[in-house]
Structures are given as structure tokens and as C-alpha cells.
Amino acid sequence: MANNDIRWYIRLNLAREKDLLVKHSDLYHGLLIDAHILETYPKAITGFLFKLGEKPFIIDPITYKFSIYEFVEKNWYSKLLEAYLEGIIEEKECLLPDDFTDEHDLEIFVGRVLRYQENIVEEVLEDLGLFGLTGKLKPEIILAPYFVISSPRDKWFDMNIKCLEIAKNKKGDSKLYGVITLEKRLLFNDVFIDSVVEKYNIEGVDGYFVWITNFREEVVDAEYLKKFIEFCRKLLELGKPIINFYGGFFSLALSSLHVLNGFTHAPCYAEFRDPYSEGGPLPVRYYFDDFHNKILPTDAEDICTLAEKEEIDIGGCDCEVCEKYDNIGEINLMDATEHYLLARANELENMLNSDPNTIIKSNNKTMENMKKIDKIGKYKPFYQHLARWNNALVDSF
Amino acid sequence: MRERQMYKLIGQEFSEQYIVKFEFPVNKTRRHVDILCLNKKYNEGLSELIAIEVKVRDWKRVLHQAYSHLFFADNVYIALHEKYIPKNHQKCEEFLDAVGIGLISFNGKANILKEPRSSELINSIRKETIINKIIAKL
């Protein structure tokens, strides 16, 4: 069952994920759907939401992609550009903050982005002749337009604030969240971070998503993790929910420790996001529970073999998916995805009433056990982040 | 000297008793094995598999690569150019001893410096699949 104290959202990106998300709809709080995915597969996505019934969902308007050149050739680009900016800005390859010189045009843009999120699903359903849930399929939360802030003097910073100020006056009955998107090195600029917290403190905004770009929780060093915790704590002082836009187990842990109120990722990927990357085909990766990290299935199998031989308690998942396999090295992509969802749900349940020491102890145990079986350190890259996580937790709590 | 140039000459050391394959893929996600040898008497129950991972230099890296082969090969070696075997190779020996991997040095000719221990980590299904793959390609 979904842990209602921690809001776990799943990003839906691929049509093949739908069935799994319906099957396990009781595990997570809600869905997050990128607007460009909706534009690419409108019938499939809206039909899926119709099937799920009243599961909370959010449309990510992905306005930041219009400030990045890489996406201009995509099919969805012109559709969304038309929905948000027709008659305001001539079609161009890359938006700049200075393109919004007219306040009135900016108001129209913000209004359109909000109305798009509120109405698009029902509009498509009406086209499909599915009227049963009209009026009920509204997003749980709407997001103000947002763009990536890459430096303290980045003009997108002021533009984001302006958009949020306008959005709060246009939100109507909807809950409105801001999306704070920063490049990760900015976490170390304390003066700038304080100004971010100050400027985003806008009455009428109901909460915030935080996106630190390219923030791979299992790769960044402990100092980044500590700064992230510090930043989230400052934001929490605003008295509103703070949710990580792209996060994994570390964000789950922070949510259980009341530093965040939730986190978001796709099934078995997108625990971090580089805004400038187009993404690509997914290799099969197996979520290894003890490491809270994804590794090659064959490596997972080898580690389990080593652990079994030494009678060490590592690996060996008994979820309904893994039980089907004699040889987890052979797991296919969809089963690996389903295993990931089940493993994450299990972690969430175990995190109820957790404290930093419990998490630290568990990580230490894993590292000790691995030392016993990983005689040449071959598998260290898969679990050495646990030491960094512990370092950050020890210093922050 | 490049790695691939070493394969054939190292393989010759095993070719009398074994069927020798180069750059043999062992499954979809794993990289191939540089040299894979199947005992020619596999039909008579001697289904011994030997895996050899070859590098000109960088013993640590080749050891990590070879380690994965312990899960299907009875005996595993690493092979390095003679020039790049650590002079004071105590640390290298310690690691090899810890995991039971053998060592071959190469300088125009292969020379077995250390025999491996039989692997205790073999996944019999995986080994059988690989043997069947080798036989299918004969």
C-alpha cells in the first residue's frame, strides 16, 4: 500500500510501462507525465489515466525544453509551442528570457501553460468519446512554467519567479507548485541559495518540486549530498511540501527523515535528469536492494552466488518477479522494471518511522558483508556510495 | 604488441588438449571472453572449461574482468605481457591467491607462472549453456 506520508510519484514515459503501473497502482501515490509524452501518445496516455480512475496525476509542462536547442526537431515541439506560445512568440529554435519583454504576453503564456495542464486530458478523452470521468480527471497539482537556472546571474531565475507570481493569481481552485531547477554546483553558493529560498517564498504557492540537475545520488560525493540536505531544510522552513523532481533511494530516505515530503522517478530509471540530454534506449539493469542501486543482472547473480557460498546475508530477492527466475542474470527488461517497483515499495514501507541511525547501520552492514565476499573489490563501484550517504547523514543529523 | 596478437599464441599452448575460441560471447549483457577453451574430450565427461583474459598491461583491470569468468569456467587465468607483470608482484599474487586465478606471462611465447585453483563458484546451468554454444559453433 502507498505510504501516504511520503509522496512517491512515478513518471510515465513509455507505453510499455502502463500495464505495470495499473497492476501495482496501490503501491505509489501518483503519476507524473511529461507534456511531450502526452502529445506523442495522447490516446494511450489518456486512456491509461481513464483506466486508473482517480489516481492523482500531474502534467509536467516541460517549459524548460523550449530554452534548449536540442529538442527543436522533435514532433511534439511545434505542438506544445503552439499550445503555449502561439501569437506571443514567433516559432524559434530556442527561447531566451528576453523574449518575454511584454508583461501581458507573459501573463498569457503562464495562463496557457496552467490551462493546458488542467484541461488536456479531458479534451483528449472527449475526442475519444470517453465521457465517464469528465470533471474528475483533473491534475492533482499544476506547475508554473519553469526554466533551468545555471548561474546566480541567470535571467531565467527572475523569469521563473515572475511566472510563479503570475501563476498564483491564475491558479483558481487548483493547487499550484513551483519547480526550482538548479545546476548542482549552485548548491555550494550559500548566498545564492539563500536568495533562491527568499525569492521563491511566495504566498499563494502551495508547494515546490526541486530539481538539482544531473544529481546522481549514488555518484555525487558526500559534500553535494550534505548541501542538498541543507537546501531542502531551508526550503522546508517555508512551511510547504518539498518534493524531489528526480530522486531515488536517498530521496526516499530523506523523505522518511522529514527533509523532503516525497520524490519522483520513472520505473527503473530517471532517478536523475540531465536537462540537455535526449535520453535513449534502456539497458536491462537489476535493482540490487542491499545497494539501493541498479547493476547488471549478471553481476547481481554473481554477487548472490558469492554470498551464498560464504553464507552471508546479501542479495536474494523473494519478490513475485524474482521468484520466477533460477538465474536472475537472465531477467528481462519488463521483469527488471517490475522488480524495481516492488523493491521500491518495500523500501518505502520499511522507511516508516525510520531514523538516520537505522539507515546508517543498514548501509554499514551491507559494506561489511561485501568486504567479506568481494575479495578483490570488483564490485565496490556498486556499493561505495553507501559510505558517502552515511557520511552525509552523520554530518546532517 | 596488441592484445589480439597475443590471443593466438597463448591459445596455442592449450590447443593440443582443448578446443580454443577467441572473443567468445557468453551472454547478452556480458562482454566476451578473450580466450575460451573446452576440453576436447567433452563427450567423455571431461567438460572442463578454461577462460583466459588477456591484457598487455594493467593487471588489476584484467583481474576484475577475469573474475566474472569464475562463475562458469573451471579454471581462469589472466595473461599479461611479461614486461608489465609487476616486478615485486606480491600484491598481484595475493589477489590471485585470494580468488584462485592463474597467471600467464607472454613475450613471444606463453609461460604459465601460476596455476589456478578450480573454481568453487560455478553456476552449472550457465556453464552448460556456454559449452552448448561452443559445440554448436564447431
Coordinates of C-alpha atoms in Angstrom, one line a residue:
Chain A
M1 CA 0.0 0.0 0.0
A2 CA 1.2 3.5 -0.7
N3 CA 2.7 5.2 2.3
N4 CA 0.6 8.4 2.5
D5 CA 3.2 10.3 4.5
I6 CA 5.7 10.1 1.7
R7 CA 4.5 11.1 -1.8
W8 CA 6.1 8.7 -4.3
Y9 CA 5.3 9.8 -7.8
I10 CA 6.1 7.7 -10.9
R11 CA 7.0 9.3 -14.2
L12 CA 5.3 7.6 -17.1
N13 CA 7.4 7.8 -20.2
L14 CA 6.9 4.7 -22.2
A15 CA 3.8 2.9 -23.4
R16 CA 5.1 -0.4 -22.2
E17 CA 5.1 0.8 -18.6
K18 CA 1.3 1.3 -18.5
D19 CA 0.3 -2.3 -17.6
L20 CA 2.8 -2.5 -14.7
L21 CA 1.6 0.8 -13.3
V22 CA -2.0 -0.3 -13.4
K23 CA -1.1 -3.7 -11.9
H24 CA 0.7 -2.0 -9.0
S25 CA -1.3 1.2 -8.7
D26 CA -1.7 0.6 -5.0
L27 CA 2.0 1.0 -4.4
Y28 CA 2.6 4.6 -5.3
H29 CA 0.9 7.9 -4.6
G30 CA 0.6 9.3 -8.1
L31 CA 1.8 9.8 -11.6
L32 CA 3.8 12.5 -13.3
I33 CA 3.5 12.7 -17.1
D34 CA 5.7 14.9 -19.3
A35 CA 3.6 17.1 -21.6
H36 CA 5.7 16.0 -24.6
I37 CA 4.9 12.3 -23.8
L38 CA 1.2 13.2 -23.7
E39 CA 1.5 15.0 -27.1
T40 CA 3.3 12.0 -28.6
Y41 CA 0.9 9.3 -27.3
P42 CA -2.3 11.2 -26.4
K43 CA -4.8 8.3 -26.8
A44 CA -2.6 5.8 -25.0
I45 CA -1.8 8.0 -22.0
T46 CA -5.3 9.5 -21.5
G47 CA -6.8 6.0 -22.0
F48 CA -4.5 4.8 -19.3
L49 CA -5.4 7.6 -16.9
F50 CA -9.1 6.8 -17.6
K51 CA -8.4 3.2 -16.7
L52 CA -6.7 4.1 -13.5
G53 CA -9.7 6.2 -12.4
E54 CA -9.0 8.6 -9.7
K55 CA -5.2 8.1 -9.2
P56 CA -3.6 11.5 -8.6
F57 CA -1.6 12.7 -11.6
I58 CA 0.4 15.8 -12.6
I59 CA 1.4 17.0 -16.1
D60 CA 4.9 18.3 -16.3
P61 CA 4.6 21.2 -18.8
I62 CA 8.4 20.8 -19.5
T63 CA 8.7 24.5 -20.5
Y64 CA 12.4 24.4 -19.9
K65 CA 12.9 22.3 -23.0
F66 CA 12.0 25.4 -25.1
S67 CA 15.1 27.1 -23.9
I68 CA 17.3 24.3 -25.1
Y69 CA 18.2 23.9 -28.8
E70 CA 18.4 20.1 -28.8
F71 CA 14.7 19.5 -28.9
V72 CA 13.6 21.7 -31.7
E73 CA 13.4 18.9 -34.3
K74 CA 11.1 16.8 -32.2
N75 CA 7.5 16.2 -33.4
W76 CA 5.9 17.4 -30.1
Y77 CA 7.9 20.6 -30.1
S78 CA 5.7 22.6 -32.5
K79 CA 2.5 21.2 -30.9
L80 CA 3.5 22.4 -27.4
L81 CA 4.9 25.6 -28.8
E82 CA 1.5 26.3 -30.4
A83 CA -0.3 25.5 -27.2
Y84 CA 1.8 27.7 -25.0
L85 CA 3.2 30.5 -27.3
E86 CA 1.1 30.9 -30.4
G87 CA 0.7 34.5 -31.2
I88 CA 3.1 35.5 -28.5
I89 CA 6.5 34.5 -29.8
E90 CA 7.3 33.6 -33.3
E91 CA 8.4 30.0 -33.7
K92 CA 12.1 30.0 -32.9
E93 CA 14.7 27.4 -32.1
C94 CA 15.5 28.4 -28.6
L95 CA 13.6 30.7 -26.1
L96 CA 15.5 33.4 -24.2
P97 CA 14.4 35.3 -21.1
D98 CA 14.5 38.5 -23.1
D99 CA 11.8 37.1 -25.5
F100 CA 9.3 37.9 -22.8
T101 CA 9.5 41.6 -22.9
D102 CA 5.8 42.2 -22.8
E103 CA 4.2 41.6 -19.4
H104 CA 0.8 40.9 -20.9
D105 CA 2.3 38.3 -23.2
L106 CA 4.0 36.6 -20.2
E107 CA 0.6 36.5 -18.4
I108 CA -1.0 34.8 -21.5
F109 CA 1.9 32.3 -21.6
V110 CA 1.6 31.4 -17.9
G111 CA -2.2 31.1 -18.2
R112 CA -1.9 28.8 -21.2
V113 CA 0.6 26.6 -19.5
L114 CA -1.7 26.2 -16.5
R115 CA -4.8 25.7 -18.5
Y116 CA -3.1 23.1 -20.7
Q117 CA -2.3 21.0 -17.6
E118 CA -5.8 21.3 -16.3
N119 CA -7.7 20.5 -19.5
I120 CA -5.6 18.5 -21.9
V121 CA -6.5 15.0 -20.5
E122 CA -10.2 15.6 -20.6
E123 CA -10.0 17.2 -24.1
V124 CA -8.4 14.1 -25.5
L125 CA -10.9 11.9 -23.7
E126 CA -13.8 13.8 -25.2
D127 CA -12.3 13.3 -28.6
L128 CA -12.1 9.6 -27.9
G129 CA -15.7 9.6 -26.7
L130 CA -14.8 8.6 -23.1
F131 CA -17.0 10.8 -21.0
G132 CA -17.4 8.8 -17.8
L133 CA -14.8 10.7 -15.8
T134 CA -15.2 14.2 -17.2
G135 CA -14.7 16.7 -14.5
K136 CA -12.9 14.1 -12.4
L137 CA -9.7 13.7 -14.4
K138 CA -8.0 16.9 -13.3
P139 CA -4.4 17.0 -12.2
E140 CA -3.7 16.9 -8.5
I141 CA -1.3 19.8 -8.8
I142 CA -0.5 22.3 -11.6
L143 CA 3.0 23.6 -12.2
A144 CA 4.1 27.1 -13.0
P145 CA 6.3 27.4 -16.1
Y146 CA 10.0 26.8 -15.2
F147 CA 13.4 27.0 -16.7
V148 CA 16.8 25.8 -15.7
I149 CA 18.9 28.2 -13.6
S150 CA 22.5 27.7 -14.5
S151 CA 24.2 30.6 -12.6
P152 CA 23.4 33.2 -10.0
R153 CA 23.0 35.9 -12.7
D154 CA 20.9 33.7 -15.0
K155 CA 18.0 35.8 -16.2
W156 CA 15.8 32.6 -16.0
F157 CA 15.9 33.0 -12.3
D158 CA 13.9 36.2 -12.3
M159 CA 11.7 34.8 -15.1
N160 CA 10.8 31.7 -13.0
I161 CA 9.8 34.0 -10.1
K162 CA 7.7 36.2 -12.4
C163 CA 6.0 33.2 -13.8
L164 CA 5.2 31.9 -10.3
E165 CA 3.9 35.2 -9.2
I166 CA 1.6 35.4 -12.2
A167 CA 0.6 31.7 -11.8
K168 CA -0.5 32.2 -8.2
N169 CA -3.1 34.7 -9.4
K170 CA -4.4 32.4 -12.1
K171 CA -4.5 29.1 -10.3
G172 CA -8.2 29.2 -9.4
D173 CA -9.1 26.2 -7.2
S174 CA -6.1 24.2 -8.3
K175 CA -3.1 23.5 -6.1
L176 CA 0.0 25.3 -7.6
Y177 CA 3.6 24.2 -7.2
G178 CA 6.8 25.9 -8.3
V179 CA 9.6 23.9 -9.8
I180 CA 13.0 25.0 -8.6
T181 CA 15.6 23.8 -11.1
L182 CA 19.2 24.5 -10.3
E183 CA 22.5 23.2 -11.7
K184 CA 24.1 21.2 -9.0
R185 CA 27.3 23.3 -8.5
L186 CA 25.0 26.1 -7.3
L187 CA 24.3 24.2 -4.1
F188 CA 27.7 25.4 -2.9
N189 CA 26.8 29.1 -3.3
D190 CA 25.2 29.8 0.1
V191 CA 24.4 33.4 -0.7
F192 CA 22.7 32.4 -3.9
I193 CA 20.8 29.5 -2.2
D194 CA 19.5 31.9 0.4
S195 CA 18.3 34.2 -2.3
V196 CA 16.5 31.3 -4.0
V197 CA 14.7 30.4 -0.9
E198 CA 13.8 34.0 -0.2
K199 CA 12.5 34.7 -3.7
Y200 CA 10.6 31.5 -4.1
N201 CA 8.8 32.3 -0.8
I202 CA 5.6 33.4 -2.5
E203 CA 2.3 33.4 -0.7
G204 CA -0.3 31.5 -2.6
V205 CA 2.1 28.9 -3.9
D206 CA 1.1 25.6 -2.3
G207 CA 4.4 23.7 -2.6
Y208 CA 7.6 23.1 -4.5
F209 CA 9.3 20.5 -6.7
V210 CA 13.1 20.6 -6.5
W211 CA 15.3 19.5 -9.4
I212 CA 19.0 19.6 -9.0
T213 CA 20.2 18.8 -12.5
N214 CA 22.3 15.7 -13.1
F215 CA 22.2 14.8 -9.4
R216 CA 23.0 11.1 -9.3
E217 CA 22.6 10.2 -5.7
E218 CA 24.8 7.2 -5.9
V219 CA 27.6 9.0 -7.7
V220 CA 27.9 12.6 -6.2
D221 CA 30.2 12.9 -3.3
A222 CA 29.1 13.4 0.3
E223 CA 29.6 17.2 0.2
Y224 CA 26.9 17.5 -2.5
L225 CA 24.6 15.4 -0.5
K226 CA 25.1 17.5 2.6
K227 CA 24.5 20.7 0.6
F228 CA 21.3 19.2 -0.8
I229 CA 20.0 18.3 2.6
E230 CA 20.9 21.9 3.8
F231 CA 19.0 23.3 0.8
C232 CA 15.9 21.2 1.4
R233 CA 15.9 22.1 5.1
K234 CA 15.9 25.8 4.2
L235 CA 13.0 25.3 1.8
L236 CA 11.1 23.3 4.4
E237 CA 11.1 26.5 6.6
L238 CA 8.7 27.9 4.0
G239 CA 6.1 25.6 5.5
K240 CA 5.1 23.9 2.3
P241 CA 5.7 20.4 0.8
I242 CA 9.0 19.9 -0.9
I243 CA 9.3 17.0 -3.4
N244 CA 12.3 15.9 -5.3
F245 CA 11.5 16.0 -9.0
Y246 CA 14.1 13.3 -9.8
G247 CA 15.3 11.1 -7.0
G248 CA 16.0 7.6 -5.8
F249 CA 16.6 5.8 -2.6
F250 CA 18.5 8.7 -0.9
S251 CA 15.5 10.9 -1.5
L252 CA 13.2 8.2 -0.1
A253 CA 15.5 8.2 3.0
L254 CA 15.3 12.0 3.3
S255 CA 11.6 11.8 2.9
S256 CA 11.3 9.4 5.8
L257 CA 13.6 11.7 7.8
H258 CA 11.3 14.7 7.1
V259 CA 13.7 16.6 5.0
L260 CA 11.6 16.0 1.9
N261 CA 7.9 15.2 1.5
G262 CA 8.4 12.9 -1.5
F263 CA 10.3 12.0 -4.6
T264 CA 9.7 11.1 -8.3
H265 CA 11.3 8.8 -10.8
A266 CA 10.3 6.6 -13.7
P267 CA 10.0 2.8 -13.4
C268 CA 13.7 1.7 -13.0
Y269 CA 15.2 4.9 -14.4
A270 CA 15.1 8.8 -14.3
E271 CA 16.3 9.0 -10.7
F272 CA 18.3 11.9 -12.0
R273 CA 18.0 14.0 -15.2
D274 CA 20.3 16.0 -17.4
P275 CA 18.1 18.7 -18.9
Y276 CA 20.3 18.8 -22.0
S277 CA 20.1 15.1 -22.8
E278 CA 17.6 13.5 -25.1
G279 CA 17.6 10.1 -23.3
G280 CA 17.9 6.8 -25.2
P281 CA 17.1 3.1 -25.1
L282 CA 17.3 1.5 -21.7
P283 CA 19.7 -1.3 -21.0
V284 CA 18.5 -4.0 -18.6
R285 CA 19.6 -3.2 -15.1
Y286 CA 18.6 -5.1 -11.9
Y287 CA 17.8 -3.1 -8.7
F288 CA 20.0 -4.7 -6.0
D289 CA 18.2 -4.0 -2.8
D290 CA 21.1 -4.0 -0.5
F291 CA 23.0 -1.4 -2.6
H292 CA 19.9 0.6 -3.4
N293 CA 21.4 0.8 -6.8
K294 CA 20.9 -0.8 -10.3
I295 CA 23.6 -3.1 -11.6
L296 CA 23.9 -5.6 -14.5
P297 CA 21.8 -8.7 -13.8
T298 CA 24.7 -11.0 -14.3
D299 CA 26.7 -9.1 -11.7
A300 CA 23.7 -9.4 -9.3
E301 CA 23.6 -13.1 -9.9
D302 CA 27.4 -13.4 -9.3
I303 CA 27.2 -11.5 -6.0
C304 CA 24.3 -13.7 -4.9
T305 CA 26.4 -16.8 -5.7
L306 CA 29.4 -15.4 -3.7
A307 CA 27.1 -14.5 -0.8
E308 CA 25.5 -18.0 -0.8
K309 CA 28.9 -19.7 -0.8
E310 CA 30.1 -17.6 2.2
E311 CA 26.7 -17.8 3.9
I312 CA 26.4 -14.0 4.0
D313 CA 23.1 -12.3 4.0
I314 CA 23.3 -10.3 0.8
G315 CA 21.1 -10.3 -2.2
G316 CA 18.4 -12.9 -2.9
C317 CA 15.2 -11.1 -3.5
D318 CA 12.0 -13.2 -3.0
C319 CA 9.5 -10.8 -4.7
E320 CA 6.9 -12.4 -7.0
V321 CA 9.1 -11.5 -10.0
C322 CA 12.5 -12.8 -8.8
E323 CA 10.9 -16.0 -7.6
K324 CA 10.2 -16.9 -11.2
Y325 CA 13.9 -17.0 -12.0
D326 CA 16.5 -19.7 -11.2
N327 CA 19.1 -17.4 -12.8
I328 CA 18.5 -13.7 -12.1
G329 CA 21.2 -12.9 -14.7
E330 CA 18.6 -13.8 -17.4
I331 CA 15.9 -11.3 -16.2
N332 CA 14.3 -9.4 -19.0
L333 CA 13.6 -5.6 -19.1
M334 CA 10.0 -5.7 -18.1
D335 CA 10.6 -8.1 -15.2
A336 CA 13.5 -6.0 -14.0
T337 CA 11.2 -2.9 -14.1
E338 CA 8.5 -4.7 -12.1
H339 CA 11.1 -5.9 -9.6
Y340 CA 12.3 -2.4 -9.2
L341 CA 8.8 -1.1 -8.4
L342 CA 8.2 -3.8 -5.8
A343 CA 11.6 -3.2 -4.3
R344 CA 11.0 0.5 -4.0
A345 CA 7.6 -0.1 -2.4
N346 CA 9.3 -2.4 0.1
E347 CA 11.9 0.2 0.9
L348 CA 9.1 2.8 1.4
E349 CA 7.3 0.5 3.8
N350 CA 10.5 -0.2 5.7
M351 CA 11.1 3.5 6.0
L352 CA 8.1 4.2 8.2
N353 CA 9.3 5.8 11.4
S354 CA 12.9 5.4 10.3
D355 CA 15.8 7.3 11.8
P356 CA 19.2 8.2 10.4
N357 CA 20.9 5.6 12.6
T358 CA 18.9 2.8 11.3
I359 CA 19.7 3.7 7.7
I360 CA 23.4 4.2 8.6
K361 CA 23.6 0.8 10.3
S362 CA 21.9 -1.0 7.4
N363 CA 24.4 0.6 5.0
N364 CA 27.3 -0.3 7.2
K365 CA 26.2 -3.9 7.4
T366 CA 26.0 -4.1 3.6
M367 CA 29.5 -2.7 3.3
E368 CA 30.9 -5.1 5.9
N369 CA 29.2 -8.1 4.3
M370 CA 30.5 -7.1 0.9
K371 CA 34.1 -6.8 2.2
K372 CA 33.8 -10.5 3.2
I373 CA 32.8 -11.6 -0.2
D374 CA 34.3 -9.0 -2.6
K375 CA 37.9 -10.1 -2.1
I376 CA 39.4 -8.0 -4.9
G377 CA 37.0 -5.1 -4.7
K378 CA 35.5 -5.8 -8.1
Y379 CA 32.0 -4.8 -7.0
K380 CA 33.0 -1.8 -5.0
P381 CA 31.7 0.7 -7.6
F382 CA 28.2 -0.7 -6.9
Y383 CA 28.1 0.0 -3.2
Q384 CA 30.8 2.5 -2.3
H385 CA 28.2 5.3 -2.5
L386 CA 26.8 3.9 0.8
A387 CA 29.8 5.3 2.6
R388 CA 29.1 8.7 1.1
W389 CA 25.5 8.5 2.0
N390 CA 26.4 7.6 5.6
N391 CA 28.9 10.5 5.7
A392 CA 26.2 12.9 4.6
L393 CA 23.6 11.5 7.1
V394 CA 26.1 11.5 10.0
D395 CA 27.0 15.2 9.4
S396 CA 23.5 16.3 8.7
F397 CA 21.5 14.7 11.5
Chain B
M1 CA 52.1 -5.6 -29.0
R2 CA 48.3 -5.5 -29.1
E3 CA 46.1 -7.9 -27.1
R4 CA 44.7 -9.7 -30.2
Q5 CA 48.1 -10.6 -31.4
M6 CA 48.6 -12.4 -28.1
Y7 CA 45.5 -14.4 -28.3
K8 CA 46.6 -16.9 -31.0
L9 CA 50.0 -17.5 -29.5
I10 CA 48.6 -18.1 -26.0
G11 CA 45.8 -20.2 -27.4
Q12 CA 48.4 -22.5 -29.0
E13 CA 49.6 -23.5 -25.5
F14 CA 46.1 -25.1 -25.0
S15 CA 45.2 -26.2 -28.5
E16 CA 46.6 -29.8 -28.1
Q17 CA 44.1 -30.7 -25.4
Y18 CA 41.4 -28.1 -25.9
I19 CA 39.1 -26.6 -28.4
V20 CA 40.1 -22.9 -28.4
K21 CA 37.8 -20.0 -29.2
F22 CA 38.7 -16.3 -29.3
E23 CA 36.5 -13.4 -28.2
F24 CA 33.6 -15.7 -27.4
P25 CA 30.3 -14.1 -26.3
V26 CA 29.0 -15.7 -23.1
N27 CA 25.7 -14.0 -22.8
K28 CA 23.7 -10.9 -23.9
T29 CA 25.0 -8.4 -21.4
R30 CA 28.4 -9.7 -20.5
R31 CA 31.4 -8.8 -22.6
H32 CA 33.1 -11.7 -24.4
V33 CA 35.8 -14.0 -23.0
D34 CA 39.1 -13.3 -24.7
I35 CA 40.2 -17.0 -24.9
L36 CA 37.8 -19.8 -24.1
C37 CA 39.0 -23.4 -24.1
L38 CA 36.8 -26.5 -23.9
N39 CA 38.4 -29.9 -23.2
K40 CA 38.4 -32.0 -26.5
K41 CA 37.1 -34.9 -24.5
Y42 CA 33.9 -33.1 -23.5
N43 CA 32.0 -36.1 -25.0
E44 CA 33.6 -38.4 -22.5
G45 CA 32.5 -36.4 -19.5
L46 CA 35.6 -34.1 -19.3
S47 CA 33.8 -30.9 -19.8
E48 CA 36.5 -28.7 -18.4
L49 CA 36.2 -25.0 -19.4
I50 CA 39.2 -22.7 -19.2
A51 CA 38.8 -18.9 -19.6
I52 CA 41.7 -16.6 -20.2
E53 CA 41.5 -12.8 -20.0
V54 CA 44.3 -11.0 -21.8
K55 CA 45.8 -7.6 -21.4
V56 CA 49.1 -6.1 -22.4
R57 CA 49.3 -4.3 -19.1
D58 CA 47.1 -3.3 -16.1
W59 CA 46.9 -6.5 -14.0
K60 CA 44.2 -5.1 -11.8
R61 CA 41.8 -4.3 -14.6
V62 CA 42.3 -7.7 -16.3
L63 CA 41.8 -9.4 -12.9
H64 CA 38.5 -7.7 -12.4
Q65 CA 37.4 -8.8 -15.9
A66 CA 38.6 -12.4 -15.4
Y67 CA 36.8 -12.6 -12.0
S68 CA 33.4 -12.9 -13.7
H69 CA 34.5 -16.0 -15.5
L70 CA 34.8 -17.9 -12.2
F71 CA 31.1 -18.3 -12.4
F72 CA 31.1 -20.6 -15.4
A73 CA 34.8 -21.7 -16.1
D74 CA 36.5 -24.4 -14.1
N75 CA 39.9 -22.6 -14.4
V76 CA 40.6 -19.0 -15.1
Y77 CA 43.8 -17.3 -16.0
I78 CA 44.9 -13.7 -16.6
A79 CA 47.6 -13.2 -19.3
L80 CA 49.9 -10.2 -19.3
H81 CA 52.9 -9.1 -21.4
E82 CA 56.0 -10.2 -19.4
K83 CA 57.2 -6.6 -19.3
Y84 CA 54.1 -5.5 -17.4
I85 CA 53.9 -8.2 -14.8
P86 CA 54.7 -6.3 -11.5
K87 CA 58.3 -6.8 -10.6
N88 CA 57.5 -7.1 -6.9
H89 CA 54.4 -9.0 -7.7
Q90 CA 53.5 -9.9 -4.1
K91 CA 50.3 -7.9 -4.2
C92 CA 49.3 -9.3 -7.5
E93 CA 50.0 -12.8 -6.1
E94 CA 47.9 -12.1 -3.1
F95 CA 44.9 -11.2 -5.2
L96 CA 45.4 -14.1 -7.5
D97 CA 45.7 -16.4 -4.5
A98 CA 42.6 -14.9 -2.8
V99 CA 40.4 -15.8 -5.8
G100 CA 42.3 -18.8 -7.3
I101 CA 43.1 -17.2 -10.7
G102 CA 46.2 -18.3 -12.6
L103 CA 48.8 -16.1 -14.3
I104 CA 50.3 -16.4 -17.8
S105 CA 53.1 -14.2 -18.9
F106 CA 53.7 -13.6 -22.6
N107 CA 56.7 -12.5 -24.6
G108 CA 56.5 -14.1 -28.0
K109 CA 55.6 -17.3 -26.1
A110 CA 53.2 -18.0 -23.3
N111 CA 54.6 -19.1 -20.0
I112 CA 52.3 -20.3 -17.1
L113 CA 53.7 -18.6 -14.0
K114 CA 50.9 -19.7 -11.7
E115 CA 48.3 -22.4 -11.9
P116 CA 44.7 -21.6 -11.0
R117 CA 42.5 -23.3 -8.4
S118 CA 39.4 -25.0 -9.6
S119 CA 36.5 -22.5 -9.3
E120 CA 34.0 -23.1 -6.5
L121 CA 31.6 -20.6 -7.8
I122 CA 30.4 -22.3 -11.0
N123 CA 26.8 -21.9 -12.0
S124 CA 26.3 -25.3 -13.7
I125 CA 23.4 -24.1 -15.9
R126 CA 25.5 -21.2 -17.2
K127 CA 28.4 -23.4 -17.8
E128 CA 26.3 -25.9 -19.7
T129 CA 24.8 -23.2 -21.9
I130 CA 28.2 -21.9 -22.8
I131 CA 29.5 -25.4 -23.6
N132 CA 26.5 -26.0 -25.8
K133 CA 27.2 -22.7 -27.6
I134 CA 30.8 -23.8 -28.3
I135 CA 29.7 -27.2 -29.6
A136 CA 27.0 -25.6 -31.8
K137 CA 29.7 -23.5 -33.5
L138 CA 32.0 -26.4 -34.3

